[in-house]
Amino acid sequence: ENNAETALNIVLTQLKTAIIRHNTIQNNAGTGIGVAISGSGGPATITDNTIILCGTRGIALSGITTATITHNTLTGTGGSTTYHYGIEASNSNLYLEHLNISDFGDYGVMNHNGKDFTLKNNSIRDNGGGVTFDGYATGNTLVEYNTIENNAETALNIGLTQLKTAIIRTNIIQNN
């Protein structure tokens, strides 16, 4: 609580696994949870955490081959801060389910050059934007049973490389 930088930061060597669960992280000027795995990377599971009032990112991932992020609440500090994301990931397979993401100045979810992407049963609201891809993902995308609303900019922006599939179904997308 009340940290000037990242509250919980894990840095591992390649092929290791990060499991983070059952934490409450609040009032941090930097990132709530940061996970980096060097070399060829490794998997991460982040579940049942409450991350409140983070100044930059709720969860930041680097070098993660597959990230499973479920049953978390992420609340930013509001405002229009650049690079203020609920979840920011690079070059990962992302599975996001049962998340409440709100009050981040930039996007609720930022996926840089991702791979497979699943977004199911989430609430993403009151952010600078909903979900966006930076670059083109090299895997398939499934987005279903989500509520994406009241975000200041784009609700859902997905970019895939050729011959990949995006399935978007049974979502509530409104007031963005």
Tab-separated table of N, CA and C in Angstrom:
chain	number	residue	atom	x	y	z
A	1	GLU	N	0.845	-1.181	0.000
A	1	GLU	CA	0.000	0.000	0.000
A	1	GLU	C	0.886	1.239	0.000
A	2	ASN	N	0.452	2.264	-0.734
A	2	ASN	CA	1.128	3.569	-0.777
A	2	ASN	C	2.575	3.477	-1.263
A	3	ASN	N	2.808	2.729	-2.342
A	3	ASN	CA	4.143	2.601	-2.920
A	3	ASN	C	4.362	3.647	-4.002
A	4	ALA	N	5.590	4.126	-4.128
A	4	ALA	CA	5.915	5.128	-5.141
A	4	ALA	C	6.128	4.500	-6.516
A	5	GLU	N	6.457	3.246	-6.597
A	5	GLU	CA	6.697	2.556	-7.868
A	5	GLU	C	5.777	1.342	-7.962
A	6	THR	N	6.266	0.242	-8.542
A	6	THR	CA	5.474	-0.981	-8.677
A	6	THR	C	5.275	-1.631	-7.312
A	7	ALA	N	4.032	-2.018	-7.034
A	7	ALA	CA	3.732	-2.633	-5.743
A	7	ALA	C	4.254	-4.060	-5.659
A	8	LEU	N	3.964	-4.864	-6.663
A	8	LEU	CA	4.377	-6.263	-6.686
A	8	LEU	C	5.041	-6.522	-8.032
A	9	ASN	N	6.353	-6.725	-8.032
A	9	ASN	CA	7.105	-6.897	-9.271
A	9	ASN	C	7.842	-8.226	-9.222
A	10	ILE	N	7.616	-9.059	-10.228
A	10	ILE	CA	8.274	-10.363	-10.299
A	10	ILE	C	9.088	-10.412	-11.580
A	11	VAL	N	10.367	-10.725	-11.463
A	11	VAL	CA	11.251	-10.879	-12.612
A	11	VAL	C	11.861	-12.274	-12.522
A	12	LEU	N	11.629	-13.097	-13.563
A	12	LEU	CA	12.081	-14.489	-13.564
A	12	LEU	C	12.943	-14.770	-14.794
A	13	THR	N	13.739	-15.833	-14.703
A	13	THR	CA	14.487	-16.279	-15.878
A	13	THR	C	13.565	-17.097	-16.767
A	14	GLN	N	13.991	-17.362	-17.986
A	14	GLN	CA	13.150	-18.033	-18.972
A	14	GLN	C	12.623	-19.385	-18.491
A	15	LEU	N	11.463	-19.720	-19.000
A	15	LEU	CA	10.777	-20.988	-18.768
A	15	LEU	C	10.283	-21.168	-17.337
A	16	LYS	N	10.296	-20.131	-16.539
A	16	LYS	CA	9.732	-20.179	-15.190
A	16	LYS	C	8.269	-19.767	-15.249
A	17	THR	N	7.531	-20.007	-14.177
A	17	THR	CA	6.105	-19.692	-14.104
A	17	THR	C	5.843	-18.721	-12.962
A	18	ALA	N	4.996	-17.731	-13.225
A	18	ALA	CA	4.581	-16.791	-12.179
A	18	ALA	C	3.115	-17.061	-11.841
A	19	ILE	N	2.819	-17.228	-10.559
A	19	ILE	CA	1.442	-17.387	-10.080
A	19	ILE	C	1.220	-16.339	-9.006
A	20	ILE	N	0.230	-15.478	-9.242
A	20	ILE	CA	-0.064	-14.388	-8.309
A	20	ILE	C	-1.551	-14.461	-8.000
A	21	ARG	N	-1.899	-14.642	-6.718
A	21	ARG	CA	-3.318	-14.737	-6.371
A	21	ARG	C	-3.598	-14.257	-4.955
A	22	HIS	N	-4.833	-13.830	-4.762
A	22	HIS	CA	-5.376	-13.448	-3.454
A	22	HIS	C	-4.634	-12.271	-2.807
A	23	ASN	N	-4.404	-11.196	-3.559
A	23	ASN	CA	-3.735	-10.013	-3.027
A	23	ASN	C	-4.634	-8.792	-3.150
A	24	THR	N	-4.459	-7.861	-2.225
A	24	THR	CA	-5.064	-6.542	-2.337
A	24	THR	C	-3.929	-5.540	-2.438
A	25	ILE	N	-3.938	-4.771	-3.521
A	25	ILE	CA	-2.882	-3.799	-3.794
A	25	ILE	C	-3.570	-2.460	-4.011
A	26	GLN	N	-3.172	-1.441	-3.244
A	26	GLN	CA	-3.867	-0.166	-3.375
A	26	GLN	C	-2.963	1.036	-3.156
A	27	ASN	N	-3.391	2.163	-3.749
A	27	ASN	CA	-2.730	3.461	-3.586
A	27	ASN	C	-1.257	3.439	-3.981
A	28	ASN	N	-0.983	2.981	-5.209
A	28	ASN	CA	0.393	2.947	-5.706
A	28	ASN	C	0.562	3.956	-6.833
A	29	ALA	N	1.640	4.688	-6.813
A	29	ALA	CA	1.908	5.674	-7.858
A	29	ALA	C	2.272	4.996	-9.172
A	30	GLY	N	2.827	3.787	-9.121
A	30	GLY	CA	3.247	3.062	-10.321
A	30	GLY	C	2.299	1.942	-10.663
A	31	THR	N	2.847	0.801	-11.096
A	31	THR	CA	2.095	-0.372	-11.511
A	31	THR	C	1.686	-1.212	-10.307
A	32	GLY	N	0.490	-1.790	-10.360
A	32	GLY	CA	0.036	-2.673	-9.286
A	32	GLY	C	0.797	-3.988	-9.280
A	33	ILE	N	0.715	-4.745	-10.389
A	33	ILE	CA	1.427	-6.018	-10.537
A	33	ILE	C	2.226	-5.976	-11.837
A	34	GLY	N	3.525	-6.214	-11.745
A	34	GLY	CA	4.386	-6.300	-12.913
A	34	GLY	C	5.042	-7.658	-12.964
A	35	VAL	N	4.994	-8.325	-14.123
A	35	VAL	CA	5.632	-9.633	-14.288
A	35	VAL	C	6.463	-9.596	-15.565
A	36	ALA	N	7.734	-9.955	-15.449
A	36	ALA	CA	8.630	-10.043	-16.600
A	36	ALA	C	9.383	-11.362	-16.524
A	37	ILE	N	9.419	-12.073	-17.648
A	37	ILE	CA	10.175	-13.321	-17.732
A	37	ILE	C	11.143	-13.172	-18.903
A	38	SER	N	12.418	-13.372	-18.630
A	38	SER	CA	13.458	-13.127	-19.636
A	38	SER	C	13.589	-14.287	-20.619
A	39	GLY	N	14.428	-14.085	-21.628
A	39	GLY	CA	14.721	-15.127	-22.613
A	39	GLY	C	13.500	-15.512	-23.413
A	40	SER	N	13.219	-16.818	-23.498
A	40	SER	CA	12.071	-17.283	-24.271
A	40	SER	C	10.765	-17.194	-23.488
A	41	GLY	N	10.799	-16.598	-22.294
A	41	GLY	CA	9.593	-16.341	-21.520
A	41	GLY	C	9.053	-17.542	-20.786
A	42	GLY	N	7.822	-17.395	-20.303
A	42	GLY	CA	7.141	-18.439	-19.555
A	42	GLY	C	5.720	-17.985	-19.259
A	43	PRO	N	4.900	-18.847	-18.666
A	43	PRO	CA	3.500	-18.515	-18.391
A	43	PRO	C	3.305	-17.756	-17.085
A	44	ALA	N	2.155	-17.068	-16.998
A	44	ALA	CA	1.771	-16.378	-15.767
A	44	ALA	C	0.283	-16.566	-15.532
A	45	THR	N	-0.082	-16.796	-14.271
A	45	THR	CA	-1.475	-16.868	-13.853
A	45	THR	C	-1.685	-15.814	-12.776
A	46	ILE	N	-2.660	-14.944	-13.006
A	46	ILE	CA	-2.953	-13.865	-12.062
A	46	ILE	C	-4.447	-13.943	-11.775
A	47	THR	N	-4.817	-14.291	-10.541
A	47	THR	CA	-6.223	-14.529	-10.228
A	47	THR	C	-6.590	-14.051	-8.827
A	48	ASP	N	-7.834	-13.628	-8.683
A	48	ASP	CA	-8.424	-13.225	-7.403
A	48	ASP	C	-7.641	-12.124	-6.696
A	49	ASN	N	-7.297	-11.068	-7.427
A	49	ASN	CA	-6.610	-9.922	-6.853
A	49	ASN	C	-7.485	-8.681	-6.968
A	50	THR	N	-7.300	-7.771	-6.038
A	50	THR	CA	-7.946	-6.467	-6.089
A	50	THR	C	-6.843	-5.434	-6.177
A	51	ILE	N	-6.861	-4.657	-7.250
A	51	ILE	CA	-5.831	-3.658	-7.506
A	51	ILE	C	-6.542	-2.316	-7.645
A	52	ILE	N	-6.334	-1.428	-6.674
A	52	ILE	CA	-7.097	-0.186	-6.580
A	52	ILE	C	-6.160	1.019	-6.590
A	53	LEU	N	-6.522	2.020	-7.362
A	53	LEU	CA	-5.827	3.313	-7.400
A	53	LEU	C	-4.353	3.191	-7.771
A	54	CYS	N	-4.116	2.612	-8.949
A	54	CYS	CA	-2.754	2.522	-9.476
A	54	CYS	C	-2.508	3.690	-10.415
A	55	GLY	N	-1.335	4.291	-10.294
A	55	GLY	CA	-1.029	5.493	-11.062
A	55	GLY	C	-0.684	5.257	-12.508
A	56	THR	N	-0.111	4.098	-12.870
A	56	THR	CA	0.240	3.861	-14.276
A	56	THR	C	-0.510	2.666	-14.854
A	57	ARG	N	-0.274	1.466	-14.383
A	57	ARG	CA	-0.931	0.269	-14.912
A	57	ARG	C	-1.381	-0.620	-13.764
A	58	GLY	N	-2.511	-1.266	-13.965
A	58	GLY	CA	-2.951	-2.243	-12.981
A	58	GLY	C	-2.072	-3.482	-13.040
A	59	ILE	N	-1.936	-4.050	-14.249
A	59	ILE	CA	-1.097	-5.228	-14.486
A	59	ILE	C	-0.262	-4.968	-15.736
A	60	ALA	N	1.056	-5.187	-15.648
A	60	ALA	CA	1.957	-5.033	-16.789
A	60	ALA	C	2.721	-6.338	-16.992
A	61	LEU	N	2.709	-6.849	-18.229
A	61	LEU	CA	3.344	-8.131	-18.544
A	61	LEU	C	4.379	-7.959	-19.635
A	62	SER	N	5.536	-8.621	-19.457
A	62	SER	CA	6.589	-8.593	-20.460
A	62	SER	C	7.262	-9.964	-20.499
A	63	GLY	N	7.398	-10.534	-21.676
A	63	GLY	CA	8.050	-11.829	-21.811
A	63	GLY	C	7.189	-12.992	-21.364
A	64	ILE	N	5.900	-12.793	-21.294
A	64	ILE	CA	4.987	-13.843	-20.854
A	64	ILE	C	4.480	-14.584	-22.091
A	65	THR	N	4.679	-15.889	-22.161
A	65	THR	CA	4.215	-16.653	-23.318
A	65	THR	C	2.698	-16.768	-23.308
A	66	THR	N	2.129	-17.156	-22.175
A	66	THR	CA	0.682	-17.257	-22.019
A	66	THR	C	0.299	-16.681	-20.665
A	67	ALA	N	-0.606	-15.701	-20.684
A	67	ALA	CA	-1.085	-15.085	-19.448
A	67	ALA	C	-2.554	-15.434	-19.260
A	68	THR	N	-2.874	-16.004	-18.104
A	68	THR	CA	-4.253	-16.282	-17.725
A	68	THR	C	-4.583	-15.358	-16.564
A	69	ILE	N	-5.484	-14.420	-16.816
A	69	ILE	CA	-5.830	-13.404	-15.826
A	69	ILE	C	-7.326	-13.503	-15.591
A	70	THR	N	-7.722	-13.938	-14.375
A	70	THR	CA	-9.136	-14.172	-14.079
A	70	THR	C	-9.503	-13.640	-12.696
A	71	HIS	N	-10.763	-13.267	-12.559
A	71	HIS	CA	-11.359	-12.887	-11.274
A	71	HIS	C	-10.570	-11.790	-10.549
A	72	ASN	N	-10.246	-10.724	-11.263
A	72	ASN	CA	-9.533	-9.589	-10.669
A	72	ASN	C	-10.367	-8.327	-10.819
A	73	THR	N	-10.187	-7.403	-9.884
A	73	THR	CA	-10.759	-6.067	-9.976
A	73	THR	C	-9.615	-5.091	-10.082
A	74	LEU	N	-9.636	-4.258	-11.135
A	74	LEU	CA	-8.590	-3.266	-11.359
A	74	LEU	C	-9.243	-1.894	-11.473
A	75	THR	N	-8.837	-0.976	-10.616
A	75	THR	CA	-9.393	0.376	-10.617
A	75	THR	C	-8.254	1.371	-10.667
A	76	GLY	N	-8.268	2.245	-11.676
A	76	GLY	CA	-7.235	3.263	-11.827
A	76	GLY	C	-7.537	4.492	-10.999
A	77	THR	N	-6.836	5.548	-11.301
A	77	THR	CA	-7.012	6.800	-10.567
A	77	THR	C	-7.856	7.802	-11.329
A	78	GLY	N	-8.407	7.396	-12.482
A	78	GLY	CA	-9.203	8.303	-13.294
A	78	GLY	C	-8.319	9.286	-14.022
A	79	GLY	N	-8.909	10.311	-14.586
A	79	GLY	CA	-8.143	11.314	-15.303
A	79	GLY	C	-7.766	10.836	-16.693
A	80	SER	N	-6.974	11.640	-17.389
A	80	SER	CA	-6.623	11.316	-18.778
A	80	SER	C	-5.130	11.084	-18.934
A	81	THR	N	-4.546	10.339	-18.046
A	81	THR	CA	-3.118	10.062	-18.073
A	81	THR	C	-2.753	9.143	-19.229
A	82	THR	N	-1.718	9.490	-19.990
A	82	THR	CA	-1.230	8.632	-21.061
A	82	THR	C	-0.477	7.451	-20.446
A	83	TYR	N	-0.562	6.285	-21.076
A	83	TYR	CA	0.071	5.049	-20.600
A	83	TYR	C	-0.463	4.642	-19.227
A	84	HIS	N	-1.742	4.829	-19.024
A	84	HIS	CA	-2.417	4.484	-17.776
A	84	HIS	C	-3.428	3.391	-18.111
A	85	TYR	N	-2.940	2.128	-18.193
A	85	TYR	CA	-3.731	0.996	-18.649
A	85	TYR	C	-4.162	0.095	-17.488
A	86	GLY	N	-5.324	-0.549	-17.649
A	86	GLY	CA	-5.718	-1.574	-16.699
A	86	GLY	C	-4.791	-2.778	-16.814
A	87	ILE	N	-4.641	-3.285	-18.049
A	87	ILE	CA	-3.719	-4.387	-18.339
A	87	ILE	C	-2.930	-4.019	-19.584
A	88	GLU	N	-1.601	-4.166	-19.512
A	88	GLU	CA	-0.756	-3.946	-20.673
A	88	GLU	C	0.117	-5.177	-20.864
A	89	ALA	N	0.052	-5.766	-22.068
A	89	ALA	CA	0.818	-6.981	-22.362
A	89	ALA	C	1.475	-6.853	-23.724
A	90	SER	N	2.615	-7.525	-23.874
A	90	SER	CA	3.346	-7.529	-25.143
A	90	SER	C	3.673	-8.956	-25.563
A	91	ASN	N	3.378	-9.270	-26.820
A	91	ASN	CA	3.781	-10.542	-27.431
A	91	ASN	C	3.324	-11.775	-26.653
A	92	SER	N	2.112	-11.750	-26.122
A	92	SER	CA	1.612	-12.845	-25.286
A	92	SER	C	0.318	-13.423	-25.827
A	93	ASN	N	0.072	-14.692	-25.505
A	93	ASN	CA	-1.268	-15.247	-25.579
A	93	ASN	C	-1.973	-14.731	-24.326
A	94	LEU	N	-3.144	-14.123	-24.496
A	94	LEU	CA	-3.862	-13.549	-23.349
A	94	LEU	C	-5.226	-14.196	-23.195
A	95	TYR	N	-5.524	-14.662	-21.976
A	95	TYR	CA	-6.846	-15.162	-21.631
A	95	TYR	C	-7.335	-14.326	-20.466
A	96	LEU	N	-8.371	-13.513	-20.698
A	96	LEU	CA	-8.891	-12.597	-19.683
A	96	LEU	C	-10.355	-12.934	-19.418
A	97	GLU	N	-10.685	-13.291	-18.162
A	97	GLU	CA	-12.064	-13.648	-17.834
A	97	GLU	C	-12.432	-13.170	-16.434
A	98	HIS	N	-13.677	-12.724	-16.300
A	98	HIS	CA	-14.241	-12.255	-15.031
A	98	HIS	C	-13.398	-11.142	-14.409
A	99	LEU	N	-13.152	-10.110	-15.202
A	99	LEU	CA	-12.405	-8.942	-14.728
A	99	LEU	C	-13.324	-7.735	-14.680
A	100	ASN	N	-13.104	-6.886	-13.700
A	100	ASN	CA	-13.735	-5.572	-13.635
A	100	ASN	C	-12.611	-4.560	-13.763
A	101	ILE	N	-12.609	-3.824	-14.869
A	101	ILE	CA	-11.541	-2.859	-15.151
A	101	ILE	C	-12.180	-1.491	-15.336
A	102	SER	N	-11.797	-0.509	-14.504
A	102	SER	CA	-12.412	0.814	-14.606
A	102	SER	C	-11.465	1.924	-14.171
A	103	ASP	N	-11.760	3.119	-14.659
A	103	ASP	CA	-11.115	4.371	-14.231
A	103	ASP	C	-9.637	4.487	-14.582
A	104	PHE	N	-9.234	3.900	-15.714
A	104	PHE	CA	-7.871	4.113	-16.213
A	104	PHE	C	-7.915	5.186	-17.290
A	105	GLY	N	-6.963	6.104	-17.261
A	105	GLY	CA	-6.952	7.241	-18.174
A	105	GLY	C	-6.748	6.864	-19.618
A	106	ASP	N	-6.111	5.742	-19.882
A	106	ASP	CA	-5.908	5.253	-21.243
A	106	ASP	C	-6.815	4.024	-21.398
A	107	TYR	N	-6.406	3.002	-22.107
A	107	TYR	CA	-7.267	1.847	-22.362
A	107	TYR	C	-7.355	0.900	-21.165
A	108	GLY	N	-8.496	0.223	-21.050
A	108	GLY	CA	-8.648	-0.826	-20.052
A	108	GLY	C	-7.703	-1.978	-20.322
A	109	VAL	N	-7.575	-2.355	-21.613
A	109	VAL	CA	-6.652	-3.422	-22.023
A	109	VAL	C	-5.867	-2.953	-23.248
A	110	MET	N	-4.527	-3.010	-23.148
A	110	MET	CA	-3.624	-2.691	-24.267
A	110	MET	C	-2.827	-3.950	-24.578
A	111	ASN	N	-2.967	-4.449	-25.807
A	111	ASN	CA	-2.309	-5.683	-26.231
A	111	ASN	C	-1.329	-5.339	-27.359
A	112	HIS	N	-0.036	-5.297	-27.049
A	112	HIS	CA	0.997	-4.981	-28.040
A	112	HIS	C	1.424	-6.246	-28.786
A	113	ASN	N	1.226	-6.276	-30.101
A	113	ASN	CA	1.709	-7.386	-30.939
A	113	ASN	C	1.406	-8.752	-30.332
A	114	GLY	N	0.171	-8.953	-29.927
A	114	GLY	CA	-0.216	-10.174	-29.231
A	114	GLY	C	-0.307	-11.402	-30.110
A	115	LYS	N	-0.718	-12.463	-29.479
A	115	LYS	CA	-0.912	-13.750	-30.155
A	115	LYS	C	-2.385	-14.103	-30.007
A	116	ASP	N	-2.742	-15.293	-29.519
A	116	ASP	CA	-4.145	-15.606	-29.270
A	116	ASP	C	-4.678	-14.708	-28.166
A	117	PHE	N	-5.961	-14.294	-28.311
A	117	PHE	CA	-6.561	-13.357	-27.361
A	117	PHE	C	-7.987	-13.786	-27.074
A	118	THR	N	-8.303	-14.010	-25.776
A	118	THR	CA	-9.664	-14.342	-25.356
A	118	THR	C	-10.091	-13.346	-24.290
A	119	LEU	N	-11.277	-12.759	-24.487
A	119	LEU	CA	-11.863	-11.791	-23.563
A	119	LEU	C	-13.293	-12.247	-23.293
A	120	LYS	N	-13.543	-12.797	-22.075
A	120	LYS	CA	-14.848	-13.383	-21.760
A	120	LYS	C	-15.356	-12.904	-20.404
A	121	ASN	N	-16.634	-12.543	-20.371
A	121	ASN	CA	-17.321	-12.237	-19.116
A	121	ASN	C	-16.647	-11.136	-18.300
A	122	ASN	N	-16.292	-10.045	-18.962
A	122	ASN	CA	-15.610	-8.938	-18.294
A	122	ASN	C	-16.455	-7.680	-18.320
A	123	SER	N	-16.170	-6.781	-17.385
A	123	SER	CA	-16.747	-5.445	-17.383
A	123	SER	C	-15.593	-4.462	-17.534
A	124	ILE	N	-15.614	-3.705	-18.635
A	124	ILE	CA	-14.561	-2.729	-18.917
A	124	ILE	C	-15.264	-1.401	-19.143
A	125	ARG	N	-15.160	-0.495	-18.154
A	125	ARG	CA	-15.958	0.731	-18.224
A	125	ARG	C	-15.231	1.922	-17.615
A	126	ASP	N	-15.639	3.083	-18.102
A	126	ASP	CA	-15.177	4.364	-17.543
A	126	ASP	C	-13.666	4.552	-17.660
A	127	ASN	N	-13.097	4.074	-18.760
A	127	ASN	CA	-11.668	4.252	-19.044
A	127	ASN	C	-11.504	5.252	-20.193
A	128	GLY	N	-10.255	5.571	-20.523
A	128	GLY	CA	-9.997	6.392	-21.693
A	128	GLY	C	-10.428	5.682	-22.970
A	129	GLY	N	-10.342	4.358	-23.004
A	129	GLY	CA	-10.793	3.501	-24.102
A	129	GLY	C	-11.028	2.107	-23.554
A	130	GLY	N	-11.667	1.244	-24.332
A	130	GLY	CA	-11.967	-0.104	-23.862
A	130	GLY	C	-10.803	-1.064	-24.032
A	131	VAL	N	-10.733	-1.696	-25.208
A	131	VAL	CA	-9.702	-2.692	-25.511
A	131	VAL	C	-9.077	-2.322	-26.848
A	132	THR	N	-7.754	-2.333	-26.936
A	132	THR	CA	-7.105	-2.030	-28.204
A	132	THR	C	-5.884	-2.897	-28.431
A	133	PHE	N	-5.596	-3.126	-29.700
A	133	PHE	CA	-4.387	-3.834	-30.126
A	133	PHE	C	-3.439	-2.808	-30.720
A	134	ASP	N	-2.188	-2.862	-30.325
A	134	ASP	CA	-1.137	-2.047	-30.913
A	134	ASP	C	-0.340	-2.981	-31.817
A	135	GLY	N	-0.498	-2.851	-33.120
A	135	GLY	CA	0.082	-3.817	-34.047
A	135	GLY	C	-0.932	-4.906	-34.322
A	136	TYR	N	-0.527	-5.923	-35.053
A	136	TYR	CA	-1.423	-6.997	-35.431
A	136	TYR	C	-1.100	-8.268	-34.655
A	137	ALA	N	-2.120	-8.851	-34.049
A	137	ALA	CA	-1.939	-10.107	-33.332
A	137	ALA	C	-1.740	-11.241	-34.338
A	138	THR	N	-0.928	-12.213	-33.972
A	138	THR	CA	-0.621	-13.327	-34.869
A	138	THR	C	-1.486	-14.553	-34.597
A	139	GLY	N	-2.402	-14.448	-33.640
A	139	GLY	CA	-3.289	-15.563	-33.317
A	139	GLY	C	-4.741	-15.181	-33.557
A	140	ASN	N	-5.648	-16.020	-33.093
A	140	ASN	CA	-7.085	-15.792	-33.221
A	140	ASN	C	-7.604	-15.038	-32.004
A	141	THR	N	-8.801	-14.453	-32.160
A	141	THR	CA	-9.408	-13.663	-31.095
A	141	THR	C	-10.840	-14.100	-30.849
A	142	LEU	N	-11.201	-14.236	-29.562
A	142	LEU	CA	-12.580	-14.504	-29.152
A	142	LEU	C	-12.964	-13.453	-28.118
A	143	VAL	N	-14.044	-12.719	-28.392
A	143	VAL	CA	-14.553	-11.703	-27.471
A	143	VAL	C	-16.041	-12.000	-27.281
A	144	GLU	N	-16.432	-12.444	-26.063
A	144	GLU	CA	-17.837	-12.778	-25.833
A	144	GLU	C	-18.258	-12.536	-24.391
A	145	TYR	N	-19.532	-12.179	-24.240
A	145	TYR	CA	-20.176	-11.989	-22.934
A	145	TYR	C	-19.543	-10.878	-22.103
A	146	ASN	N	-19.082	-9.825	-22.747
A	146	ASN	CA	-18.470	-8.693	-22.055
A	146	ASN	C	-19.397	-7.493	-22.062
A	147	THR	N	-19.201	-6.614	-21.086
A	147	THR	CA	-19.818	-5.295	-21.095
A	147	THR	C	-18.684	-4.287	-21.217
A	148	ILE	N	-18.708	-3.534	-22.309
A	148	ILE	CA	-17.693	-2.507	-22.558
A	148	ILE	C	-18.457	-1.210	-22.748
A	149	GLU	N	-18.395	-0.317	-21.743
A	149	GLU	CA	-19.246	0.865	-21.799
A	149	GLU	C	-18.627	2.080	-21.117
A	150	ASN	N	-19.127	3.215	-21.548
A	150	ASN	CA	-18.763	4.509	-20.956
A	150	ASN	C	-17.266	4.805	-21.003
A	151	ASN	N	-16.591	4.311	-22.021
A	151	ASN	CA	-15.180	4.627	-22.229
A	151	ASN	C	-15.107	5.851	-23.145
A	152	ALA	N	-14.133	6.713	-22.921
A	152	ALA	CA	-14.065	7.977	-23.654
A	152	ALA	C	-13.772	7.793	-25.142
A	153	GLU	N	-13.035	6.741	-25.509
A	153	GLU	CA	-12.686	6.533	-26.915
A	153	GLU	C	-13.181	5.176	-27.384
A	154	THR	N	-12.475	4.567	-28.289
A	154	THR	CA	-12.882	3.318	-28.937
A	154	THR	C	-13.157	2.218	-27.911
A	155	ALA	N	-14.267	1.519	-28.106
A	155	ALA	CA	-14.625	0.423	-27.204
A	155	ALA	C	-13.784	-0.812	-27.476
A	156	LEU	N	-13.647	-1.197	-28.754
A	156	LEU	CA	-12.982	-2.446	-29.109
A	156	LEU	C	-12.264	-2.271	-30.440
A	157	ASN	N	-10.954	-2.376	-30.424
A	157	ASN	CA	-10.125	-2.221	-31.617
A	157	ASN	C	-9.221	-3.445	-31.718
A	158	ILE	N	-9.469	-4.292	-32.717
A	158	ILE	CA	-8.720	-5.543	-32.862
A	158	ILE	C	-8.062	-5.576	-34.234
A	159	GLY	N	-6.771	-5.886	-34.260
A	159	GLY	CA	-6.047	-6.045	-35.513
A	159	GLY	C	-5.364	-7.403	-35.538
A	160	LEU	N	-5.631	-8.179	-36.597
A	160	LEU	CA	-5.056	-9.524	-36.728
A	160	LEU	C	-4.275	-9.631	-38.033
A	161	THR	N	-3.282	-10.506	-38.044
A	161	THR	CA	-2.575	-10.798	-39.294
A	161	THR	C	-3.495	-11.619	-40.193
A	162	GLN	N	-3.115	-11.745	-41.441
A	162	GLN	CA	-3.969	-12.462	-42.386
A	162	GLN	C	-4.150	-13.923	-42.008
A	163	LEU	N	-5.294	-14.460	-42.405
A	163	LEU	CA	-5.681	-15.851	-42.189
A	163	LEU	C	-5.991	-16.173	-40.730
A	164	LYS	N	-6.211	-15.172	-39.906
A	164	LYS	CA	-6.609	-15.371	-38.514
A	164	LYS	C	-8.079	-15.001	-38.360
A	165	THR	N	-8.709	-15.465	-37.297
A	165	THR	CA	-10.147	-15.292	-37.102
A	165	THR	C	-10.437	-14.470	-35.849
A	166	ALA	N	-11.400	-13.562	-35.980
A	166	ALA	CA	-11.921	-12.818	-34.831
A	166	ALA	C	-13.392	-13.164	-34.684
A	167	ILE	N	-13.769	-13.689	-33.523
A	167	ILE	CA	-15.167	-13.977	-33.218
A	167	ILE	C	-15.588	-13.005	-32.118
A	168	ILE	N	-16.567	-12.156	-32.434
A	168	ILE	CA	-17.081	-11.162	-31.499
A	168	ILE	C	-18.571	-11.453	-31.365
A	169	ARG	N	-19.026	-11.864	-30.179
A	169	ARG	CA	-20.439	-12.220	-30.049
A	169	ARG	C	-20.947	-11.995	-28.624
A	170	THR	N	-22.220	-11.694	-28.530
A	170	THR	CA	-22.975	-11.607	-27.288
A	170	THR	C	-22.319	-10.656	-26.286
A	171	ASN	N	-21.966	-9.458	-26.733
A	171	ASN	CA	-21.387	-8.428	-25.877
A	171	ASN	C	-22.354	-7.263	-25.774
A	172	ILE	N	-22.227	-6.491	-24.712
A	172	ILE	CA	-22.919	-5.203	-24.584
A	172	ILE	C	-21.846	-4.141	-24.742
A	173	ILE	N	-21.952	-3.378	-25.825
A	173	ILE	CA	-20.982	-2.314	-26.110
A	173	ILE	C	-21.800	-1.039	-26.302
A	174	GLN	N	-21.645	-0.086	-25.361
A	174	GLN	CA	-22.490	1.105	-25.416
A	174	GLN	C	-21.823	2.326	-24.783
A	175	ASN	N	-22.273	3.485	-25.235
A	175	ASN	CA	-21.857	4.779	-24.675
A	175	ASN	C	-20.366	5.006	-24.679
A	176	ASN	N	-19.689	4.590	-25.726
A	176	ASN	CA	-18.254	4.828	-25.852
A	176	ASN	C	-18.017	5.973	-26.818
